[in-house]
PQR file with spaces between the fields and no chain letter, atoms N, CA, C, O and H, PARSE charges and radii, in Angstrom:
ATOM       1  N    UNK     1       0.866   -1.166    0.000 -0.4000 1.5000
ATOM       2  CA   UNK     1       0.000    0.000    0.000 -0.0000 2.0000
ATOM       3  C    UNK     1       0.916    1.233    0.000  0.5500 1.7000
ATOM       4  O    UNK     1       1.791    1.385    0.852 -0.5500 1.4000
ATOM       5  N    UNK     2       0.685    2.083   -0.964 -0.4000 1.5000
ATOM       6  CA   UNK     2       1.531    3.273   -1.022 -0.0000 2.0000
ATOM       7  C    UNK     2       0.932    4.410   -0.200  0.5500 1.7000
ATOM       8  O    UNK     2      -0.174    4.304    0.331 -0.5500 1.4000
ATOM       9  H    UNK     2      -0.026    1.959   -1.656  0.4000 1.0000
ATOM      10  N    UNK     3       1.672    5.469   -0.112 -0.4000 1.5000
ATOM      11  CA   UNK     3       1.289    6.599    0.746 -0.0000 2.0000
ATOM      12  C    UNK     3      -0.017    7.251    0.298  0.5500 1.7000
ATOM      13  O    UNK     3      -0.805    7.684    1.140 -0.5500 1.4000
ATOM      14  H    UNK     3       2.570    5.555   -0.544  0.4000 1.0000
ATOM      15  N    UNK     4      -0.257    7.329   -0.986 -0.4000 1.5000
ATOM      16  CA   UNK     4      -1.485    7.946   -1.507 -0.0000 2.0000
ATOM      17  C    UNK     4      -2.713    7.147   -1.080  0.5500 1.7000
ATOM      18  O    UNK     4      -3.733    7.722   -0.703 -0.5500 1.4000
ATOM      19  H    UNK     4       0.383    6.978   -1.669  0.4000 1.0000
ATOM      20  N    UNK     5      -2.610    5.806   -1.141 -0.4000 1.5000
ATOM      21  CA   UNK     5      -3.730    4.964   -0.727 -0.0000 2.0000
ATOM      22  C    UNK     5      -3.994    5.098    0.769  0.5500 1.7000
ATOM      23  O    UNK     5      -5.145    5.125    1.203 -0.5500 1.4000
ATOM      24  H    UNK     5      -1.781    5.339   -1.447  0.4000 1.0000
ATOM      25  N    UNK     6      -2.927    5.180    1.549 -0.4000 1.5000
ATOM      26  CA   UNK     6      -3.082    5.347    2.994 -0.0000 2.0000
ATOM      27  C    UNK     6      -3.753    6.683    3.307  0.5500 1.7000
ATOM      28  O    UNK     6      -4.635    6.753    4.163 -0.5500 1.4000
ATOM      29  H    UNK     6      -1.992    5.158    1.196  0.4000 1.0000
ATOM      30  N    UNK     7      -3.340    7.723    2.625 -0.4000 1.5000
ATOM      31  CA   UNK     7      -3.950    9.045    2.847 -0.0000 2.0000
ATOM      32  C    UNK     7      -5.421    9.009    2.452  0.5500 1.7000
ATOM      33  O    UNK     7      -6.268    9.571    3.145 -0.5500 1.4000
ATOM      34  H    UNK     7      -2.623    7.666    1.930  0.4000 1.0000
ATOM      35  N    UNK     8      -5.723    8.350    1.341 -0.4000 1.5000
ATOM      36  CA   UNK     8      -7.123    8.251    0.895 -0.0000 2.0000
ATOM      37  C    UNK     8      -7.968    7.495    1.916  0.5500 1.7000
ATOM      38  O    UNK     8      -9.095    7.897    2.206 -0.5500 1.4000
ATOM      39  H    UNK     8      -5.035    7.893    0.778  0.4000 1.0000
ATOM      40  N    UNK     9      -7.436    6.405    2.463 -0.4000 1.5000
ATOM      41  CA   UNK     9      -8.172    5.648    3.476 -0.0000 2.0000
ATOM      42  C    UNK     9      -8.383    6.493    4.736  0.5500 1.7000
ATOM      43  O    UNK     9      -9.465    6.474    5.323 -0.5500 1.4000
ATOM      44  H    UNK     9      -6.521    6.078    2.228  0.4000 1.0000
ATOM      45  N    UNK    10      -7.374    7.216    5.138 -0.4000 1.5000
ATOM      46  CA   UNK    10      -7.518    8.079    6.313 -0.0000 2.0000
ATOM      47  C    UNK    10      -8.557    9.168    6.075  0.5500 1.7000
ATOM      48  O    UNK    10      -9.342    9.484    6.969 -0.5500 1.4000
ATOM      49  H    UNK    10      -6.496    7.231    4.661  0.4000 1.0000
ATOM      50  N    UNK    11      -8.566    9.741    4.878 -0.4000 1.5000
ATOM      51  CA   UNK    11      -9.565   10.772    4.556 -0.0000 2.0000
ATOM      52  C    UNK    11     -10.970   10.195    4.590  0.5500 1.7000
ATOM      53  O    UNK    11     -11.907   10.851    5.045 -0.5500 1.4000
ATOM      54  H    UNK    11      -7.928    9.484    4.152  0.4000 1.0000
ATOM      55  N    UNK    12     -11.115    8.959    4.106 -0.4000 1.5000
ATOM      56  CA   UNK    12     -12.430    8.315    4.133 -0.0000 2.0000
ATOM      57  C    UNK    12     -12.872    8.067    5.576  0.5500 1.7000
ATOM      58  O    UNK    12     -14.034    8.281    5.921 -0.5500 1.4000
ATOM      59  H    UNK    12     -10.354    8.426    3.737  0.4000 1.0000
ATOM      60  N    UNK    13     -11.942    7.616    6.408 -0.4000 1.5000
ATOM      61  CA   UNK    13     -12.271    7.391    7.818 -0.0000 2.0000
ATOM      62  C    UNK    13     -12.649    8.679    8.514  0.5500 1.7000
ATOM      63  O    UNK    13     -13.600    8.710    9.296 -0.5500 1.4000
ATOM      64  H    UNK    13     -10.998    7.442    6.128  0.4000 1.0000
ATOM      65  N    UNK    14     -11.911    9.745    8.237 -0.4000 1.5000
ATOM      66  CA   UNK    14     -12.223   11.041    8.848 -0.0000 2.0000
ATOM      67  C    UNK    14     -13.610   11.504    8.413  0.5500 1.7000
ATOM      68  O    UNK    14     -14.391   11.981    9.237 -0.5500 1.4000
ATOM      69  H    UNK    14     -11.139    9.720    7.602  0.4000 1.0000
ATOM      70  N    UNK    15     -13.920   11.367    7.128 -0.4000 1.5000
ATOM      71  CA   UNK    15     -15.241   11.772    6.636 -0.0000 2.0000
ATOM      72  C    UNK    15     -16.337   10.946    7.305  0.5500 1.7000
ATOM      73  O    UNK    15     -17.380   11.480    7.682 -0.5500 1.4000
ATOM      74  H    UNK    15     -13.285   10.980    6.459  0.4000 1.0000
ATOM      75  N    UNK    16     -16.098    9.645    7.452 -0.4000 1.5000
ATOM      76  CA   UNK    16     -17.071    8.770    8.110 -0.0000 2.0000
ATOM      77  C    UNK    16     -17.278    9.195    9.560  0.5500 1.7000
ATOM      78  O    UNK    16     -18.416    9.270   10.025 -0.5500 1.4000
ATOM      79  H    UNK    16     -15.251    9.211    7.147  0.4000 1.0000
ATOM      80  N    UNK    17     -16.198    9.472   10.276 -0.4000 1.5000
ATOM      81  CA   UNK    17     -16.299    9.873   11.677 -0.0000 2.0000
ATOM      82  C    UNK    17     -16.966   11.243   11.822  0.5500 1.7000
ATOM      83  O    UNK    17     -17.740   11.460   12.754 -0.5500 1.4000
ATOM      84  H    UNK    17     -15.274    9.411    9.898  0.4000 1.0000
ATOM      85  N    UNK    18     -16.673   12.153   10.914 -0.4000 1.5000
ATOM      86  CA   UNK    18     -17.324   13.463   10.961 -0.0000 2.0000
ATOM      87  C    UNK    18     -18.828   13.329   10.771  0.5500 1.7000
ATOM      88  O    UNK    18     -19.604   14.006   11.444 -0.5500 1.4000
ATOM      89  H    UNK    18     -16.044   11.976   10.157  0.4000 1.0000
ATOM      90  N    UNK    19     -19.243   12.453    9.852 -0.4000 1.5000
ATOM      91  CA   UNK    19     -20.670   12.213    9.629 -0.0000 2.0000
ATOM      92  C    UNK    19     -21.313   11.605   10.875  0.5500 1.7000
ATOM      93  O    UNK    19     -22.406   12.007   11.273 -0.5500 1.4000
ATOM      94  H    UNK    19     -18.612   11.903    9.305  0.4000 1.0000
ATOM      95  N    UNK    20     -20.631   10.637   11.489 -0.4000 1.5000
ATOM      96  CA   UNK    20     -21.156   10.029   12.710 -0.0000 2.0000
ATOM      97  C    UNK    20     -21.275   11.051   13.836  0.5500 1.7000
ATOM      98  O    UNK    20     -22.270   11.062   14.561 -0.5500 1.4000
ATOM      99  H    UNK    20     -19.742   10.311   11.166  0.4000 1.0000
ATOM     100  N    UNK    21     -20.290   11.891   13.983 -0.4000 1.5000
ATOM     101  CA   UNK    21     -20.323   12.919   15.032 -0.0000 2.0000
ATOM     102  C    UNK    21     -21.488   13.874   14.803  0.5500 1.7000
ATOM     103  O    UNK    21     -22.191   14.234   15.746 -0.5500 1.4000
ATOM     104  H    UNK    21     -19.481   11.882   13.394  0.4000 1.0000
ATOM     105  N    UNK    22     -21.693   14.281   13.563 -0.4000 1.5000
ATOM     106  CA   UNK    22     -22.810   15.184   13.264 -0.0000 2.0000
ATOM     107  C    UNK    22     -24.154   14.518   13.557  0.5500 1.7000
ATOM     108  O    UNK    22     -25.057   15.146   14.110 -0.5500 1.4000
ATOM     109  H    UNK    22     -21.121   13.988   12.796  0.4000 1.0000
ATOM     110  N    UNK    23     -24.282   13.251   13.186 -0.4000 1.5000
ATOM     111  CA   UNK    23     -25.515   12.505   13.455 -0.0000 2.0000
ATOM     112  C    UNK    23     -25.764   12.397   14.961  0.5500 1.7000
ATOM     113  O    UNK    23     -26.883   12.605   15.429 -0.5500 1.4000
ATOM     114  H    UNK    23     -23.548   12.741   12.737  0.4000 1.0000
ATOM     115  N    UNK    24     -24.713   12.071   15.712 -0.4000 1.5000
ATOM     116  CA   UNK    24     -24.853   11.959   17.164 -0.0000 2.0000
ATOM     117  C    UNK    24     -25.181   13.305   17.802  0.5500 1.7000
ATOM     118  O    UNK    24     -25.992   13.365   18.726 -0.5500 1.4000
ATOM     119  H    UNK    24     -23.803   11.902   15.332  0.4000 1.0000
ATOM     120  N    UNK    25     -24.574   14.364   17.332 -0.4000 1.5000
ATOM     121  CA   UNK    25     -24.882   15.694   17.866 -0.0000 2.0000
ATOM     122  C    UNK    25     -26.338   16.065   17.618  0.5500 1.7000
ATOM     123  O    UNK    25     -26.997   16.629   18.492 -0.5500 1.4000
ATOM     124  H    UNK    25     -23.915   14.315   16.581  0.4000 1.0000
ATOM     125  N    UNK    26     -26.840   15.749   16.427 -0.4000 1.5000
ATOM     126  CA   UNK    26     -28.249   16.021   16.125 -0.0000 2.0000
ATOM     127  C    UNK    26     -29.158   15.231   17.060  0.5500 1.7000
ATOM     128  O    UNK    26     -30.162   15.752   17.547 -0.5500 1.4000
ATOM     129  H    UNK    26     -26.305   15.291   15.718  0.4000 1.0000
ATOM     130  N    UNK    27     -28.807   13.985   17.307 -0.4000 1.5000
ATOM     131  CA   UNK    27     -29.628   13.141   18.181 -0.0000 2.0000
ATOM     132  C    UNK    27     -29.596   13.660   19.616  0.5500 1.7000
ATOM     133  O    UNK    27     -30.625   13.677   20.292 -0.5500 1.4000
ATOM     134  H    UNK    27     -27.992   13.562   16.912  0.4000 1.0000
ATOM     135  N    UNK    28     -28.443   14.074   20.076 -0.4000 1.5000
ATOM     136  CA   UNK    28     -28.329   14.629   21.429 -0.0000 2.0000
ATOM     137  C    UNK    28     -29.172   15.895   21.542  0.5500 1.7000
ATOM     138  O    UNK    28     -29.846   16.105   22.550 -0.5500 1.4000
ATOM     139  H    UNK    28     -27.607   14.059   19.526  0.4000 1.0000
ATOM     140  N    UNK    29     -29.136   16.731   20.521 -0.4000 1.5000
ATOM     141  CA   UNK    29     -29.936   17.951   20.529 -0.0000 2.0000
ATOM     142  C    UNK    29     -31.431   17.627   20.626  0.5500 1.7000
ATOM     143  O    UNK    29     -32.158   18.254   21.396 -0.5500 1.4000
ATOM     144  H    UNK    29     -28.588   16.560   19.702  0.4000 1.0000
ATOM     145  N    UNK    30     -31.881   16.647   19.841 -0.4000 1.5000
ATOM     146  CA   UNK    30     -33.296   16.247   19.883 -0.0000 2.0000
ATOM     147  C    UNK    30     -33.668   15.710   21.267  0.5500 1.7000
ATOM     148  O    UNK    30     -34.724   16.041   21.807 -0.5500 1.4000
ATOM     149  H    UNK    30     -31.290   16.138   19.215  0.4000 1.0000
ATOM     150  N    UNK    31     -32.794   14.884   21.828 -0.4000 1.5000
ATOM     151  CA   UNK    31     -33.081   14.325   23.148 -0.0000 2.0000
ATOM     152  C    UNK    31     -33.115   15.410   24.212  0.5500 1.7000
ATOM     153  O    UNK    31     -33.941   15.354   25.123 -0.5500 1.4000
ATOM     154  H    UNK    31     -31.936   14.616   21.389  0.4000 1.0000
ATOM     155  N    UNK    32     -32.229   16.399   24.113 -0.4000 1.5000
ATOM     156  CA   UNK    32     -32.228   17.487   25.084 -0.0000 2.0000
ATOM     157  C    UNK    32     -33.523   18.293   25.007  0.5500 1.7000
ATOM     158  O    UNK    32     -34.057   18.720   26.031 -0.5500 1.4000
ATOM     159  H    UNK    32     -31.558   16.445   23.373  0.4000 1.0000
ATOM     160  N    UNK    33     -34.018   18.497   23.798 -0.4000 1.5000
ATOM     161  CA   UNK    33     -35.304   19.199   23.639 -0.0000 2.0000
ATOM     162  C    UNK    33     -36.437   18.387   24.263  0.5500 1.7000
ATOM     163  O    UNK    33     -37.314   18.945   24.922 -0.5500 1.4000
ATOM     164  H    UNK    33     -33.584   18.151   22.966  0.4000 1.0000
ATOM     165  N    UNK    34     -36.417   17.068   24.055 -0.4000 1.5000
ATOM     166  CA   UNK    34     -37.448   16.210   24.641 -0.0000 2.0000
ATOM     167  C    UNK    34     -37.371   16.229   26.165  0.5500 1.7000
ATOM     168  O    UNK    34     -38.398   16.294   26.841 -0.5500 1.4000
ATOM     169  H    UNK    34     -35.704   16.615   23.519  0.4000 1.0000
ATOM     170  N    UNK    35     -36.164   16.174   26.700 -0.4000 1.5000
ATOM     171  CA   UNK    35     -35.989   16.219   28.152 -0.0000 2.0000
ATOM     172  C    UNK    35     -36.515   17.530   28.702  0.5500 1.7000
ATOM     173  O    UNK    35     -37.183   17.544   29.736 -0.5500 1.4000
ATOM     174  H    UNK    35     -35.330   16.121   26.151  0.4000 1.0000
ATOM     175  N    UNK    36     -36.228   18.624   28.031 -0.4000 1.5000
ATOM     176  CA   UNK    36     -36.702   19.944   28.466 -0.0000 2.0000
ATOM     177  C    UNK    36     -38.237   19.979   28.480  0.5500 1.7000
ATOM     178  O    UNK    36     -38.845   20.456   29.438 -0.5500 1.4000
ATOM     179  H    UNK    36     -35.685   18.613   27.191  0.4000 1.0000
ATOM     180  N    UNK    37     -38.848   19.474   27.419 -0.4000 1.5000
ATOM     181  CA   UNK    37     -40.307   19.453   27.324 -0.0000 2.0000
ATOM     182  C    UNK    37     -40.905   18.573   28.418  0.5500 1.7000
ATOM     183  O    UNK    37     -41.879   18.955   29.065 -0.5500 1.4000
ATOM     184  H    UNK    37     -38.354   19.086   26.640  0.4000 1.0000
ATOM     185  N    UNK    38     -40.324   17.405   28.620 -0.4000 1.5000
ATOM     186  CA   UNK    38     -40.835   16.500   29.652 -0.0000 2.0000
ATOM     187  C    UNK    38     -40.665   17.098   31.046  0.5500 1.7000
ATOM     188  O    UNK    38     -41.539   16.929   31.897 -0.5500 1.4000
ATOM     189  H    UNK    38     -39.533   17.094   28.094  0.4000 1.0000
ATOM     190  N    UNK    39     -39.570   17.785   31.288 -0.4000 1.5000
ATOM     191  CA   UNK    39     -39.361   18.436   32.588 -0.0000 2.0000
ATOM     192  C    UNK    39     -40.417   19.503   32.835  0.5500 1.7000
ATOM     193  O    UNK    39     -40.941   19.629   33.942 -0.5500 1.4000
ATOM     194  H    UNK    39     -38.861   17.922   30.597  0.4000 1.0000
ATOM     195  N    UNK    40     -40.723   20.266   31.800 -0.4000 1.5000
ATOM     196  CA   UNK    40     -41.768   21.287   31.932 -0.0000 2.0000
ATOM     197  C    UNK    40     -43.124   20.646   32.201  0.5500 1.7000
ATOM     198  O    UNK    40     -43.896   21.134   33.026 -0.5500 1.4000
ATOM     199  H    UNK    40     -40.298   20.163   30.901  0.4000 1.0000
ATOM     200  N    UNK    41     -43.412   19.549   31.500 -0.4000 1.5000
ATOM     201  CA   UNK    41     -44.694   18.864   31.703 -0.0000 2.0000
ATOM     202  C    UNK    41     -44.785   18.287   33.113  0.5500 1.7000
ATOM     203  O    UNK    41     -45.842   18.355   33.740 -0.5500 1.4000
ATOM     204  H    UNK    41     -42.785   19.152   30.830  0.4000 1.0000
ATOM     205  N    UNK    42     -43.700   17.724   33.615 -0.4000 1.5000
ATOM     206  CA   UNK    42     -43.704   17.175   34.975 -0.0000 2.0000
ATOM     207  C    UNK    42     -43.933   18.301   35.982  0.5500 1.7000
ATOM     208  O    UNK    42     -44.673   18.121   36.949 -0.5500 1.4000
ATOM     209  H    UNK    42     -42.841   17.668   33.106  0.4000 1.0000
ATOM     210  N    UNK    43     -43.315   19.446   35.770 -0.4000 1.5000
ATOM     211  CA   UNK    43     -43.508   20.578   36.687 -0.0000 2.0000
ATOM     212  C    UNK    43     -44.966   21.023   36.695  0.5500 1.7000
ATOM     213  O    UNK    43     -45.519   21.311   37.757 -0.5500 1.4000
ATOM     214  H    UNK    43     -42.714   19.592   34.984  0.4000 1.0000
ATOM     215  N    UNK    44     -45.592   21.081   35.522 -0.4000 1.5000
ATOM     216  CA   UNK    44     -47.000   21.470   35.438 -0.0000 2.0000
ATOM     217  C    UNK    44     -47.882   20.443   36.147  0.5500 1.7000
ATOM     218  O    UNK    44     -48.784   20.807   36.901 -0.5500 1.4000
ATOM     219  H    UNK    44     -45.143   20.846   34.660  0.4000 1.0000
ATOM     220  N    UNK    45     -47.617   19.163   35.903 -0.4000 1.5000
ATOM     221  CA   UNK    45     -48.408   18.114   36.554 -0.0000 2.0000
ATOM     222  C    UNK    45     -48.217   18.136   38.070  0.5500 1.7000
ATOM     223  O    UNK    45     -49.179   17.957   38.817 -0.5500 1.4000
ATOM     224  H    UNK    45     -46.884   18.867   35.290  0.4000 1.0000
ATOM     225  N    UNK    46     -46.990   18.352   38.528 -0.4000 1.5000
ATOM     226  CA   UNK    46     -46.738   18.411   39.967 -0.0000 2.0000
ATOM     227  C    UNK    46     -47.495   19.575   40.596  0.5500 1.7000
ATOM     228  O    UNK    46     -48.039   19.445   41.693 -0.5500 1.4000
ATOM     229  H    UNK    46     -46.209   18.498   37.921  0.4000 1.0000
ATOM     230  N    UNK    47     -47.530   20.703   39.910 -0.4000 1.5000
ATOM     231  CA   UNK    47     -48.272   21.856   40.427 -0.0000 2.0000
ATOM     232  C    UNK    47     -49.769   21.560   40.470  0.5500 1.7000
ATOM     233  O    UNK    47     -50.447   21.928   41.430 -0.5500 1.4000
ATOM     234  H    UNK    47     -47.087   20.809   39.019  0.4000 1.0000
ATOM     235  N    UNK    48     -50.286   20.900   39.442 -0.4000 1.5000
ATOM     236  CA   UNK    48     -51.712   20.551   39.425 -0.0000 2.0000
ATOM     237  C    UNK    48     -52.045   19.580   40.549  0.5500 1.7000
ATOM     238  O    UNK    48     -53.069   19.727   41.215 -0.5500 1.4000
ATOM     239  H    UNK    48     -49.735   20.601   38.662  0.4000 1.0000
ATOM     240  N    UNK    49     -51.188   18.595   40.761 -0.4000 1.5000
ATOM     241  CA   UNK    49     -51.423   17.624   41.833 -0.0000 2.0000
ATOM     242  C    UNK    49     -51.389   18.328   43.183  0.5500 1.7000
ATOM     243  O    UNK    49     -52.229   18.075   44.046 -0.5500 1.4000
ATOM     244  H    UNK    49     -50.355   18.476   40.219  0.4000 1.0000
ATOM     245  N    UNK    50     -50.424   19.202   43.356 -0.4000 1.5000
ATOM     246  CA   UNK    50     -50.302   19.931   44.622 -0.0000 2.0000
ATOM     247  C    UNK    50     -51.542   20.788   44.877  0.5500 1.7000
ATOM     248  O    UNK    50     -52.035   20.858   46.003 -0.5500 1.4000
ATOM     249  H    UNK    50     -49.741   19.408   42.654  0.4000 1.0000
ATOM     250  N    UNK    51     -52.040   21.438   43.823 -0.4000 1.5000
ATOM     251  CA   UNK    51     -53.222   22.294   43.959 -0.0000 2.0000
ATOM     252  C    UNK    51     -54.479   21.476   44.248  0.5500 1.7000
ATOM     253  O    UNK    51     -55.393   21.975   44.905 -0.5500 1.4000
ATOM     254  H    UNK    51     -51.640   21.381   42.909  0.4000 1.0000
ATOM     255  N    UNK    52     -54.543   20.246   43.777 -0.4000 1.5000
ATOM     256  CA   UNK    52     -55.733   19.422   43.953 -0.0000 2.0000
ATOM     257  C    UNK    52     -55.715   18.584   45.221  0.5500 1.7000
ATOM     258  O    UNK    52     -56.713   17.940   45.545 -0.5500 1.4000
ATOM     259  H    UNK    52     -53.801   19.841   43.243  0.4000 1.0000
ATOM     260  N    UNK    53     -54.612   18.577   45.937 -0.4000 1.5000
ATOM     261  CA   UNK    53     -54.532   17.784   47.163 -0.0000 2.0000
ATOM     262  C    UNK    53     -55.410   18.435   48.231  0.5500 1.7000
ATOM     263  O    UNK    53     -55.318   19.641   48.463 -0.5500 1.4000
ATOM     264  H    UNK    53     -53.801   19.100   45.673  0.4000 1.0000
ATOM     265  N    UNK    54     -56.249   17.649   48.871 -0.4000 1.5000
ATOM     266  CA   UNK    54     -57.088   18.234   49.921 -0.0000 2.0000
ATOM     267  C    UNK    54     -56.240   18.607   51.136  0.5500 1.7000
ATOM     268  O    UNK    54     -55.232   17.971   51.446 -0.5500 1.4000
ATOM     269  H    UNK    54     -56.324   16.670   48.682  0.4000 1.0000
ATOM     270  N    UNK    55     -56.680   19.638   51.792 -0.4000 1.5000
ATOM     271  CA   UNK    55     -56.006   20.072   53.008 -0.0000 2.0000
ATOM     272  C    UNK    55     -56.334   19.064   54.107  0.5500 1.7000
ATOM     273  O    UNK    55     -57.502   18.746   54.328 -0.5500 1.4000
ATOM     274  H    UNK    55     -57.498   20.155   51.540  0.4000 1.0000
ATOM     275  N    UNK    56     -55.327   18.569   54.786 -0.4000 1.5000
ATOM     276  CA   UNK    56     -55.533   17.548   55.810 -0.0000 2.0000
ATOM     277  C    UNK    56     -56.097   18.138   57.111  0.5500 1.7000
ATOM     278  O    UNK    56     -56.609   17.402   57.955 -0.5500 1.4000
ATOM     279  H    UNK    56     -54.378   18.828   54.607  0.4000 1.0000
ATOM     280  N    UNK    57     -56.003   19.444   57.268 -0.4000 1.5000
ATOM     281  CA   UNK    57     -56.524   20.076   58.479 -0.0000 2.0000
ATOM     282  C    UNK    57     -57.956   20.540   58.237  0.5500 1.7000
ATOM     283  O    UNK    57     -58.244   21.174   57.221 -0.5500 1.4000
ATOM     284  H    UNK    57     -55.587   20.041   56.582  0.4000 1.0000
ATOM     285  N    UNK    58     -58.837   20.230   59.153 -0.4000 1.5000
ATOM     286  CA   UNK    58     -60.230   20.660   59.024 -0.0000 2.0000
ATOM     287  C    UNK    58     -60.356   22.097   59.508  0.5500 1.7000
ATOM     288  O    UNK    58     -59.627   22.542   60.395 -0.5500 1.4000
ATOM     289  H    UNK    58     -58.603   19.715   59.978  0.4000 1.0000
ATOM     290  N    UNK    59     -61.294   22.803   58.906 -0.4000 1.5000
ATOM     291  CA   UNK    59     -61.532   24.174   59.368 -0.0000 2.0000
ATOM     292  C    UNK    59     -62.210   24.116   60.744  0.5500 1.7000
ATOM     293  O    UNK    59     -62.663   23.055   61.174 -0.5500 1.4000
ATOM     294  H    UNK    59     -61.886   22.441   58.186  0.4000 1.0000
ATOM     295  N    UNK    60     -62.275   25.252   61.421 -0.4000 1.5000
ATOM     296  CA   UNK    60     -62.886   25.280   62.755 -0.0000 2.0000
ATOM     297  C    UNK    60     -64.359   24.878   62.695  0.5500 1.7000
ATOM     298  O    UNK    60     -64.857   24.240   63.622 -0.5500 1.4000
ATOM     299  H    UNK    60     -61.907   26.114   61.072  0.4000 1.0000
ATOM     300  N    UNK    61     -65.058   25.236   61.631 -0.4000 1.5000
ATOM     301  CA   UNK    61     -66.464   24.879   61.480 -0.0000 2.0000
ATOM     302  C    UNK    61     -66.632   23.367   61.317  0.5500 1.7000
ATOM     303  O    UNK    61     -67.600   22.788   61.810 -0.5500 1.4000
ATOM     304  H    UNK    61     -64.653   25.755   60.877  0.4000 1.0000
ATOM     305  N    UNK    62     -65.675   22.726   60.615 -0.4000 1.5000
ATOM     306  CA   UNK    62     -65.760   21.290   60.369 -0.0000 2.0000
ATOM     307  C    UNK    62     -65.253   20.462   61.554  0.5500 1.7000
ATOM     308  O    UNK    62     -65.562   19.276   61.667 -0.5500 1.4000
ATOM     309  H    UNK    62     -64.889   23.197   60.215  0.4000 1.0000
ATOM     310  N    UNK    63     -64.492   21.083   62.414 -0.4000 1.5000
ATOM     311  CA   UNK    63     -63.890   20.357   63.535 -0.0000 2.0000
ATOM     312  C    UNK    63     -64.957   19.954   64.541  0.5500 1.7000
ATOM     313  O    UNK    63     -65.746   20.783   64.994 -0.5500 1.4000
ATOM     314  H    UNK    63     -64.241   22.047   62.323  0.4000 1.0000
ATOM     315  N    UNK    64     -64.972   18.687   64.880 -0.4000 1.5000
ATOM     316  CA   UNK    64     -65.927   18.197   65.869 -0.0000 2.0000
ATOM     317  C    UNK    64     -65.334   18.422   67.260  0.5500 1.7000
ATOM     318  O    UNK    64     -64.130   18.259   67.456 -0.5500 1.4000
ATOM     319  H    UNK    64     -64.331   18.013   64.512  0.4000 1.0000
ATOM     320  N    UNK    65     -66.164   18.790   68.208 -0.4000 1.5000
ATOM     321  CA   UNK    65     -65.625   18.943   69.568 -0.0000 2.0000
ATOM     322  C    UNK    65     -65.255   17.576   70.127  0.5500 1.7000
ATOM     323  O    UNK    65     -65.841   16.568   69.732 -0.5500 1.4000
ATOM     324  H    UNK    65     -67.142   18.922   68.049  0.4000 1.0000
ATOM     325  N    UNK    66     -64.305   17.528   71.026 -0.4000 1.5000
ATOM     326  CA   UNK    66     -63.929   16.243   71.622 -0.0000 2.0000
ATOM     327  C    UNK    66     -65.123   15.612   72.311  0.5500 1.7000
ATOM     328  O    UNK    66     -66.031   16.331   72.727 -0.5500 1.4000
ATOM     329  H    UNK    66     -63.828   18.346   71.346  0.4000 1.0000
ATOM     330  N    UNK    67     -65.158   14.298   72.445 -0.4000 1.5000
ATOM     331  CA   UNK    67     -66.320   13.601   73.009 -0.0000 2.0000
ATOM     332  C    UNK    67     -66.602   13.991   74.468  0.5500 1.7000
ATOM     333  O    UNK    67     -67.742   13.835   74.908 -0.5500 1.4000
ATOM     334  H    UNK    67     -64.420   13.714   72.107  0.4000 1.0000
ATOM     335  N    UNK    68     -65.645   14.481   75.227 -0.4000 1.5000
ATOM     336  CA   UNK    68     -65.897   14.800   76.619 -0.0000 2.0000
ATOM     337  C    UNK    68     -66.572   16.164   76.802  0.5500 1.7000
ATOM     338  O    UNK    68     -66.772   16.580   77.944 -0.5500 1.4000
ATOM     339  H    UNK    68     -64.719   14.608   74.870  0.4000 1.0000
ATOM     340  N    UNK    69     -66.926   16.868   75.742 -0.4000 1.5000
ATOM     341  CA   UNK    69     -67.633   18.150   75.865 -0.0000 2.0000
ATOM     342  C    UNK    69     -69.110   17.946   75.835  0.5500 1.7000
ATOM     343  O    UNK    69     -69.868   18.912   75.927 -0.5500 1.4000
ATOM     344  H    UNK    69     -66.763   16.530   74.815  0.4000 1.0000
C-alpha cells in the first residue's frame, strides 16, 4: 500500500467519523429538547397535583368537639 492509498483511506475514515459525530450531535440535541419538554410537563403536573390535594386540616367549622364536651 503506497502513501497515496493510505492518505485516501484516512480521509475516508475522517469523513465517516465526521458524519457520525454530526448525526450523534443532532440526536443529542433532539433528546435534550425532549428532556426539556418532559421536565416542563412534569412541573405542570406536579403543580396541578399539589393544587388538587385536599387540606388535611379541618376548618374550625368542620372540627368536631372532643367527646368529653
